[in-house]
């Protein structure tokens, strides 16, 4: 395991960041917490449907890791990704509106809780298939390399995802092709109701990449400082060496897997023990003791978070539901080079064929970033004289 | 008894009857099953026979294939049909082909259970109906029970059969109650369609959950339009009881097929093709299909609602098949 | 130029034209491609743009999806369609759904190339035709070129398109020669069927390699039976040019559909359903389907030979559609 | 890595087996070699179609490993499996007839070269999908455990197969459930035309199971003694510990990947260098030098192999092709509990529906072993009083 991949602990972890930075981290962790608590309430009030996977308890892992990235780096997540959207800067309004299934949502209500996305902020989603996001992250990293930038991709997934075939396939390819990806296992101790030791033969997850020569690191996912310190090393290593690292963030899911979870697979005591290590009060206490923030600052931070969540709910409530006639928008990109009828099911009550003359009408907001990248790539092409 | 409980009964009875039957799947044990179908079975049968697995769909199914080849009768639960795509290679290139490919030497008495369906705002990756992908494959048996009685009877038959069976349940049906014959030997034969409602004006074939939606539509057709629809639930798609459908069409001369999944190359297209070809002279109007919309299922409720079939579309299709537009019309 | 070379030309031209185009696949570089389609491209474009991959189908396709979302235009080769089952999750739940699921923000300009087909005694696991599995999925475009000219023109269009394209080649066609327009801008539009042979007595739709078999059958129908068959090659299945088929059927009043794959829920069933529904009044006889046999493809030559369609079965089906049994008959 | 998993080398490898055993090993290696050389000729003469993957050069790996098994253990292989069928005792006649696509073949001509099978001899196939055989092997091992036997399963696959998702998934499950499987990587240096270092980030393949706590061993796959010694330790370990081991057999494929392979990916020199280590002459020399076999014995062994191959070809040539009306036999097991029409494609020229009354007619030769196992299992059931 390369030096750069040594776990951090003590040395950096004890060093506090600049006051403004520290405040921003705490504010963001608090925002995520308050946002998800409210989302849970909204689910109970049937404002939100489907599955709702909360990351309450995992905020230090989310913020500590995302803050090790720069704006042009990619972040790829799972179906448990409200926090990842928020930490990347997606307005809470757009995230809540997505949960409400409204046009104001970051995906216009198409994806819902499991499929958040914000291309402009390089938050690359939001994937519902366990393990499905790893190859996509490797592809993003390939694009970064191919277009000769030094951006990296942070791919986060759960302990249960380590058992999916894509895990071994993707780590091998990333190591073989020297792709700039940080694979981060958010080890919250369970894959749904299955405890780590009951689903993985190797419970020391940072070692799961060893066989492929992918160095492993571990961070205390309940400690935003340690998480940030370790991820900074991981990101720096990957950015410099152009080869992948596997980081295990040890954390815990305070709530059920999703809203309907009797939690028969763990004891109230176990949950209580972990809750004592709640990353938000822990970090707050630390900042207060270090004199970085006062009691009033802390109250203010929480009040601000509450206000932003109130505003998000108000926005989401006011945002209209998608109109029925938008049902077929964006099934295909229609301004492409091809014509032809994309759907011929005139016997399908819902369907509307797209005649050639309508083509080009379809919207694709947010896609504006791609042309930029394309022209970069094309420029390369010209250099290469092709 | 609920559909869920009927399935559990089938599993319990067959596990008691035959020591070779074991269950494997994600969270079927300690968690009790994502939809609680297997709840309580770990307590009764223990970890040897009720096995929680890691999230490794292709390998879970493949282990089922290997174990079945060596004399066991595994029942694998995939948490939902959406994840079956990851196991598609083991299902098609292995489970379905092994008996034929090896000249009849090996058998694969494997059951793969999984629920499908939309309606719970689970969004694009979690709302699939994939009957069409499986009925396409020779070597597989495919069941799509819509009632508690059929769920139990078909699952018991599936477990006793020596062929690999794709057993497709529906997320919206688990809580639905129905009469279930109180017998350890309640077996429902594969390849026998069920006439859920008798009628003489139009034949409506409803697949999986749509068999129930079709029955409600038939009630509306009767009460609001005086139309007597015959509703047929094929119950299994491989083998398919086409004869029962053709007999009905010979009587009604009109046919509507209702499926929840995608229209292109769907189960509806398969049935419409067969009926159109084989009842060519009996049909007074083209076969009508009512299907899910041709797109990934959106999360937002109002969009999801119009993206899969409801009674109204079935009523309309039936009236169109009868050549009567609009309401309160009579048979022309 | 051979079909194989036409594909290579398309790749070469598009790679020269657009730096964002890169190739990934098993043995496409040093080995030159299992079917030599990519032979010589590594030498011209280097390892950055022509990438040999490990045997990891699901991840290769998934990397293509991610790279495409981030501005590249990857062309992934799966060695054969038989292995695409391992990548089915990335193709359906990811490539096909991402544009819609994320509200139009992301695009997936990915091409997945792969050959299908029987006839080389490759046995049960290596002789599949899977058009039906892919055409079922909204969000995908599906091409099934049968000539060198279409292979080149469709592949170039596919690479320039912003949607994920499943590009299905055929193992038996790689060596077949054909005229190919000598132009960098020879693009064949998706959604435009090709009338391969004009005729007025019966419409024969042939998919993929079967478009050629159908043309040979049409020649026999003419020379031996005086029957003038119109042969249509849809060229793409999504989008599908149904209008051209319907226009032909309106003229001939008879339709035969020929596919190499399995009959249940196959592309033939989809086309037969559409034609039967939408040309109901024009059809003088039921649509006839000629398909591969409903079983895993056996290795043994005499069995394989009778397990997929040849001219004779197509001629028979056409004569049946025309209501003339046996040989040397004339239109009744 | 457990003691039992230490590579063997010296100590046992130098020890020669009993003369009869040594002769049998050499005879079987020679039979496989001669059989495949002839198969190659028959392919050139179009007696054999499709793909033909020869394992010439890998005979020591095949015989050394299979001879570490007892008759009730399972062997699972790939599409390169003529040798595995022969070493398990499938008559060369049946293997050659399968290659010829005749009714006398071990699969009646249905499977061909890539899909050999012999249930009675517990040779569990013969699989065309790279990596597809690993889960099946784990399933066989599960069945052995479940029925309370101490049989083990030997699963062999190539270096390229290590990159397939099933590799990580299956090793994890086998380790987690303590399944008695020996995973053997037949490392012949290439996955088709892709050299090991170009497809696997980890080229020390015995370490590919480390991350999952699966101990690794390595044997010289060109030396039947070393292969046998190491596999005996692996099999003994697995049989005793009921948990998997990964063995790397280092060998080389002398011929092309399949019959149509220009071999541009390696040099003639490289092939020549490996051919100097040809396992058959090497072992023969050793036995002669040790005085176990005389020059005449060696000539006789080769002559016997040639005779058996001649007989196999004669049998295959005389065996009839399957009759057209057997096309649909064994698509389904029809003596089961179900009725109904299995194929309704009356529009399909080839198809013949199977009416209910015909059911039970279909043959399924070889399946006789299963009822035996079933009754064993049932017996267990009765004990368990269910
Ligand atoms: C391929 C696949 N299989 C099963 C599921 C159902 N499922 C959703 S989340 C989950 C558990 C995942 O656990 P982990 O990877 O640890 O992530 P966590 O939920 O703990 O964040 C399962 C089994 C799925 N979404 N995808
Ligand atoms: C899933 C899958 N992908 C691709 C192929 C095509 N293929 C057949 S053999 C082979 C190489 C396998 O190499 P290895 O695993 O080292 O085994 P070897 O051929 O060397 O014995 C490939 C790519 C296949 N059969 N299955
Ligand atoms: Mg977890
Ligand atoms: Mg190899």
XYZ file of N, CA, C and O in Angstrom, chain D residues 51-155:
420
model
N -16.674 -23.972 -32.897
C -15.387 -23.651 -32.276
C -14.763 -24.937 -31.759
O -15.462 -25.838 -31.310
N -13.450 -24.999 -31.831
C -12.725 -26.119 -31.236
C -11.567 -25.536 -30.430
O -10.608 -25.020 -30.998
N -11.711 -25.571 -29.112
C -10.669 -25.021 -28.231
C -9.837 -26.179 -27.692
O -10.349 -27.014 -26.941
N -8.574 -26.229 -28.075
C -7.701 -27.327 -27.645
C -6.908 -26.922 -26.402
O -6.534 -25.755 -26.249
N -6.644 -27.903 -25.545
C -5.868 -27.618 -24.334
C -4.472 -28.220 -24.438
O -3.847 -28.526 -23.419
N -3.988 -28.387 -25.653
C -2.655 -28.950 -25.858
C -1.612 -28.073 -25.158
O -1.548 -26.866 -25.400
N -0.856 -28.705 -24.257
C 0.101 -27.981 -23.424
C -0.369 -27.936 -21.972
O 0.428 -27.769 -21.047
N -1.671 -28.122 -21.777
C -2.256 -28.006 -20.436
C -2.591 -29.362 -19.821
O -3.268 -29.449 -18.793
N -2.047 -30.451 -20.421
C -2.449 -31.791 -19.964
C -2.024 -32.090 -18.527
O -2.741 -32.789 -17.788
N -0.872 -31.567 -18.118
C -0.431 -31.846 -16.747
C -1.372 -31.183 -15.748
O -1.683 -31.742 -14.690
N -1.841 -29.998 -16.097
C -2.783 -29.283 -15.228
C -4.079 -30.076 -15.107
O -4.626 -30.243 -14.011
N -4.524 -30.592 -16.237
C -5.793 -31.325 -16.242
C -5.689 -32.623 -15.445
O -6.473 -32.880 -14.524
N -4.677 -33.415 -15.759
C -4.558 -34.733 -15.115
C -4.115 -34.596 -13.660
O -4.687 -35.220 -12.761
N -3.151 -33.729 -13.414
C -2.664 -33.557 -12.043
C -3.770 -33.105 -11.098
O -3.853 -33.563 -9.951
N -4.645 -32.237 -11.583
C -5.710 -31.730 -10.711
C -6.837 -32.749 -10.569
O -7.287 -33.043 -9.463
N -7.269 -33.321 -11.678
C -8.405 -34.247 -11.610
C -8.067 -35.481 -10.782
O -8.929 -36.041 -10.097
N -6.790 -35.876 -10.799
C -6.399 -37.072 -10.031
C -6.299 -36.796 -8.532
O -6.069 -37.704 -7.739
N -6.485 -35.548 -8.163
C -6.540 -35.227 -6.732
C -7.959 -35.396 -6.200
O -8.213 -35.243 -5.008
N -8.885 -35.732 -7.093
C -10.294 -35.900 -6.706
C -10.625 -37.363 -6.524
O -9.947 -38.244 -7.050
N -11.713 -37.623 -5.808
C -12.224 -38.985 -5.797
C -13.478 -39.004 -6.680
O -13.979 -37.955 -7.080
N -13.977 -40.200 -6.944
C -15.019 -40.347 -7.973
C -16.282 -39.549 -7.665
O -16.953 -39.056 -8.571
N -16.583 -39.359 -6.384
C -17.845 -38.681 -6.050
C -17.695 -37.152 -6.023
O -18.671 -36.437 -5.871
N -16.463 -36.653 -6.151
C -16.268 -35.204 -6.222
C -16.711 -34.691 -7.594
O -16.694 -35.432 -8.576
N -17.115 -33.431 -7.621
C -17.541 -32.837 -8.888
C -16.410 -32.077 -9.559
O -15.586 -31.448 -8.885
N -16.391 -32.127 -10.898
C -15.458 -31.324 -11.682
C -16.276 -30.438 -12.621
O -17.169 -30.913 -13.319
N -15.976 -29.139 -12.604
C -16.681 -28.177 -13.456
C -15.655 -27.436 -14.303
O -14.655 -26.940 -13.789
N -15.900 -27.381 -15.601
C -14.908 -26.818 -16.506
C -15.508 -25.736 -17.414
O -16.609 -25.220 -17.145
N -14.805 -25.444 -18.481
C -15.214 -24.386 -19.409
C -15.493 -24.977 -20.789
O -15.735 -26.176 -20.927
N -15.385 -24.132 -21.801
C -15.538 -24.538 -23.206
C -14.260 -25.205 -23.713
O -14.189 -25.566 -24.891
N -13.248 -25.317 -22.844
C -11.992 -25.978 -23.250
C -11.894 -27.244 -22.405
O -11.085 -27.325 -21.478
N -12.728 -28.232 -22.723
C -12.923 -29.291 -21.721
C -12.891 -30.721 -22.251
O -13.342 -31.635 -21.568
N -12.330 -30.939 -23.458
C -12.230 -32.336 -23.921
C -11.429 -33.141 -22.907
O -11.784 -34.258 -22.535
N -10.319 -32.549 -22.464
C -9.430 -33.242 -21.536
C -10.119 -33.539 -20.213
O -9.882 -34.583 -19.595
N -10.972 -32.626 -19.779
C -11.650 -32.845 -18.496
C -12.647 -33.997 -18.584
O -12.816 -34.754 -17.641
N -13.295 -34.130 -19.735
C -14.207 -35.261 -19.912
C -13.385 -36.555 -19.920
O -13.693 -37.510 -19.199
N -12.286 -36.559 -20.685
C -11.468 -37.772 -20.804
C -10.859 -38.175 -19.461
O -10.871 -39.341 -19.087
N -10.360 -37.195 -18.714
C -9.697 -37.531 -17.447
C -10.709 -38.074 -16.434
O -10.362 -38.859 -15.556
N -11.977 -37.691 -16.603
C -13.010 -38.215 -15.702
C -13.471 -39.599 -16.116
O -14.265 -40.233 -15.412
N -13.029 -40.033 -17.295
C -13.365 -41.394 -17.709
C -14.434 -41.491 -18.779
O -14.848 -42.586 -19.170
N -14.893 -40.358 -19.280
C -15.831 -40.417 -20.403
C -15.102 -41.067 -21.573
O -13.996 -40.638 -21.923
N -15.686 -42.122 -22.177
C -14.989 -42.812 -23.269
C -14.661 -41.853 -24.414
O -15.498 -41.039 -24.787
N -13.429 -41.935 -24.956
C -13.045 -41.080 -26.091
C -14.060 -41.173 -27.228
O -14.310 -40.185 -27.917
N -14.689 -42.335 -27.371
C -15.711 -42.505 -28.409
C -16.822 -41.476 -28.243
O -17.234 -40.823 -29.195
N -17.290 -41.322 -27.004
C -18.410 -40.414 -26.753
C -18.001 -38.955 -26.919
O -18.798 -38.118 -27.339
N -16.745 -38.650 -26.577
C -16.284 -37.263 -26.713
C -16.112 -36.929 -28.193
O -16.580 -35.891 -28.673
N -15.487 -37.854 -28.943
C -15.282 -37.602 -30.373
C -16.628 -37.544 -31.101
O -16.854 -36.681 -31.943
N -17.537 -38.442 -30.725
C -18.854 -38.453 -31.370
C -19.592 -37.141 -31.080
O -20.317 -36.626 -31.935
N -19.372 -36.583 -29.907
C -19.995 -35.282 -29.596
C -19.420 -34.213 -30.521
O -20.153 -33.384 -31.067
N -18.108 -34.276 -30.726
C -17.470 -33.304 -31.628
C -17.995 -33.464 -33.049
O -18.119 -32.490 -33.789
N -18.322 -34.707 -33.403
C -18.850 -34.972 -34.751
C -20.342 -34.636 -34.834
O -20.931 -34.688 -35.901
N -20.943 -34.340 -33.671
C -22.369 -34.006 -33.668
C -23.274 -35.208 -33.872
O -24.338 -35.100 -34.478
N -22.859 -36.349 -33.322
C -23.606 -37.592 -33.544
C -24.397 -38.010 -32.299
O -24.116 -37.582 -31.189
N -25.336 -38.924 -32.519
C -26.166 -39.404 -31.402
C -25.330 -40.135 -30.358
O -25.698 -40.180 -29.189
N -24.179 -40.673 -30.773
C -23.319 -41.387 -29.829
C -22.512 -40.460 -28.938
O -21.787 -40.917 -28.057
N -22.619 -39.155 -29.165
C -21.859 -38.195 -28.366
C -22.368 -38.125 -26.938
O -23.511 -38.496 -26.661
N -21.523 -37.624 -26.045
C -21.910 -37.617 -24.624
C -23.119 -36.721 -24.378
O -23.814 -36.886 -23.378
N -23.377 -35.789 -25.281
C -24.598 -34.980 -25.175
C -25.473 -35.166 -26.414
O -26.267 -34.282 -26.764
N -25.308 -36.292 -27.077
C -26.131 -36.580 -28.252
C -25.937 -35.598 -29.396
O -26.802 -35.479 -30.262
N -24.828 -34.870 -29.364
C -24.562 -33.913 -30.443
C -25.191 -32.541 -30.213
O -25.068 -31.651 -31.054
N -25.801 -32.376 -29.080
C -26.474 -31.107 -28.788
C -25.504 -30.003 -28.388
O -25.689 -28.841 -28.705
N -24.469 -30.388 -27.648
C -23.588 -29.371 -27.071
C -22.355 -29.065 -27.887
O -21.935 -27.919 -27.993
N -21.731 -30.103 -28.450
C -20.503 -29.891 -29.194
C -19.313 -29.635 -28.289
O -19.398 -29.808 -27.063
N -18.220 -29.204 -28.907
C -16.944 -29.047 -28.202
C -17.045 -28.223 -26.925
O -16.434 -28.549 -25.914
N -17.843 -27.159 -26.940
C -17.880 -26.235 -25.795
C -18.745 -26.716 -24.643
O -18.703 -26.136 -23.559
N -19.555 -27.754 -24.916
C -20.537 -28.144 -23.895
C -20.537 -29.648 -23.651
O -21.529 -30.321 -23.876
N -19.374 -30.154 -23.192
C -19.255 -31.563 -22.843
C -19.905 -31.776 -21.478
O -19.991 -30.849 -20.671
N -20.332 -33.004 -21.209
C -21.011 -33.275 -19.941
C -21.088 -34.768 -19.698
O -21.252 -35.540 -20.640
N -20.923 -35.164 -18.456
C -21.058 -36.579 -18.113
C -21.488 -36.687 -16.658
O -20.657 -36.799 -15.756
N -22.782 -36.632 -16.450
C -23.317 -36.564 -15.089
C -22.899 -37.772 -14.264
O -22.467 -37.636 -13.118
N -22.964 -38.958 -14.878
C -22.643 -40.162 -14.102
C -21.228 -40.114 -13.528
O -20.982 -40.567 -12.424
N -20.305 -39.520 -14.282
C -18.917 -39.435 -13.801
C -18.651 -38.126 -13.067
O -17.513 -37.732 -12.833
N -19.759 -37.449 -12.763
C -19.672 -36.193 -12.017
C -18.763 -35.168 -12.689
O -18.085 -34.383 -12.025
N -18.743 -35.242 -14.027
C -18.145 -34.144 -14.789
C -19.305 -33.226 -15.149
O -20.123 -33.528 -16.008
N -19.376 -32.094 -14.464
C -20.564 -31.236 -14.530
C -20.489 -30.203 -15.659
O -21.166 -29.174 -15.604
N -19.654 -30.434 -16.700
C -19.610 -29.572 -17.893
C -18.513 -28.551 -17.803
O -18.040 -28.291 -16.748
N -18.153 -28.079 -18.923
C -18.554 -27.792 -20.246
C -19.431 -26.552 -20.341
O -20.570 -26.743 -20.707
N -18.925 -25.255 -20.129
C -19.771 -24.055 -20.227
C -19.151 -23.000 -21.148
O -17.963 -22.721 -21.046
N -19.984 -22.465 -22.017
C -19.482 -21.547 -23.048
C -19.318 -20.108 -22.620
O -18.678 -19.321 -23.310
N -19.892 -19.760 -21.479
C -19.852 -18.365 -21.042
C -18.722 -18.195 -20.034
O -18.731 -18.831 -18.975
N -17.760 -17.355 -20.368
C -16.617 -17.146 -19.482
C -17.100 -16.658 -18.111
O -17.820 -15.656 -18.021
N -16.741 -17.392 -17.079
C -17.141 -17.030 -15.717
C -18.491 -17.607 -15.310
O -18.845 -17.568 -14.134
N -19.207 -18.148 -16.259
C -20.540 -18.670 -15.963
C -20.522 -19.940 -15.132
O -21.518 -20.289 -14.489
N -19.386 -20.622 -15.124
C -19.327 -21.916 -14.432
C -19.036 -21.776 -12.935
O -19.271 -22.706 -12.169
N -18.560 -20.620 -12.502
C -18.216 -20.489 -11.077
C -19.429 -20.612 -10.157
O -19.398 -21.390 -9.193
N -20.506 -19.876 -10.421
C -21.678 -20.020 -9.548
C -22.229 -21.444 -9.571
O -22.669 -21.959 -8.533
N -22.168 -22.083 -10.714
C -22.692 -23.442 -10.823
C -21.873 -24.397 -9.963
O -22.415 -25.255 -9.255
N -20.568 -24.213 -9.956
C -19.694 -25.033 -9.108
C -20.029 -24.797 -7.631
O -20.114 -25.743 -6.846
N -20.233 -23.551 -7.266
C -20.585 -23.255 -5.866
C -21.912 -23.923 -5.512
O -22.091 -24.411 -4.397
N -22.817 -23.965 -6.467
C -24.104 -24.625 -6.231
C -23.942 -26.116 -6.032
O -24.604 -26.713 -5.178
N -23.051 -26.711 -6.795
C -22.787 -28.145 -6.625
C -22.213 -28.399 -5.234
O -22.615 -29.335 -4.533
N -21.301 -27.529 -4.815
C -20.698 -27.678 -3.484
C -21.757 -27.496 -2.400
O -21.769 -28.218 -1.397
N -22.665 -26.568 -2.630
C -23.760 -26.370 -1.678
C -24.572 -27.647 -1.555
O -24.912 -28.092 -0.452
N -24.833 -28.284 -2.696
C -25.616 -29.525 -2.674
C -24.871 -30.608 -1.899
O -25.467 -31.354 -1.120
N -23.553 -30.698 -2.076
C -22.773 -31.695 -1.340
C -22.905 -31.479 0.165
O -23.130 -32.411 0.927
N -22.774 -30.230 0.566
C -22.893 -29.907 1.986
C -24.303 -30.185 2.481
O -24.499 -30.803 3.525
N -25.263 -29.721 1.711
C -26.664 -29.814 2.123
C -27.076 -31.265 2.340
O -27.808 -31.576 3.270
N -26.558 -32.134 1.456
C -26.903 -33.562 1.583
C -25.930 -34.272 2.518
O -25.862 -35.492 2.554
N -25.135 -33.490 3.241
C -24.238 -34.003 4.283
C -23.249 -35.059 3.803
O -22.974 -36.041 4.491
N -22.723 -34.848 2.579
C -21.600 -35.663 2.139
C -20.349 -34.801 2.331
O -20.465 -33.604 2.583
N -19.163 -35.395 2.207
C -17.966 -34.549 2.294
C -17.309 -34.413 0.915
O -16.114 -34.187 0.799
N -18.134 -34.557 -0.136
C -17.606 -34.357 -1.487
C -17.179 -32.905 -1.672
O -17.718 -32.000 -1.048
N -16.208 -32.701 -2.551
C -15.799 -31.336 -2.895
C -16.022 -31.129 -4.393
O -16.250 -32.075 -5.143
N -15.961 -29.858 -4.798
C -16.095 -29.519 -6.202
C -14.831 -28.801 -6.655
O -14.358 -27.883 -5.979
N -14.273 -29.260 -7.776
C -13.132 -28.567 -8.376
C -13.667 -27.775 -9.560
O -14.259 -28.339 -10.482
N -13.480 -26.455 -9.493
C -13.956 -25.583 -10.562
C -12.761 -24.973 -11.272
O -11.974 -24.248 -10.663
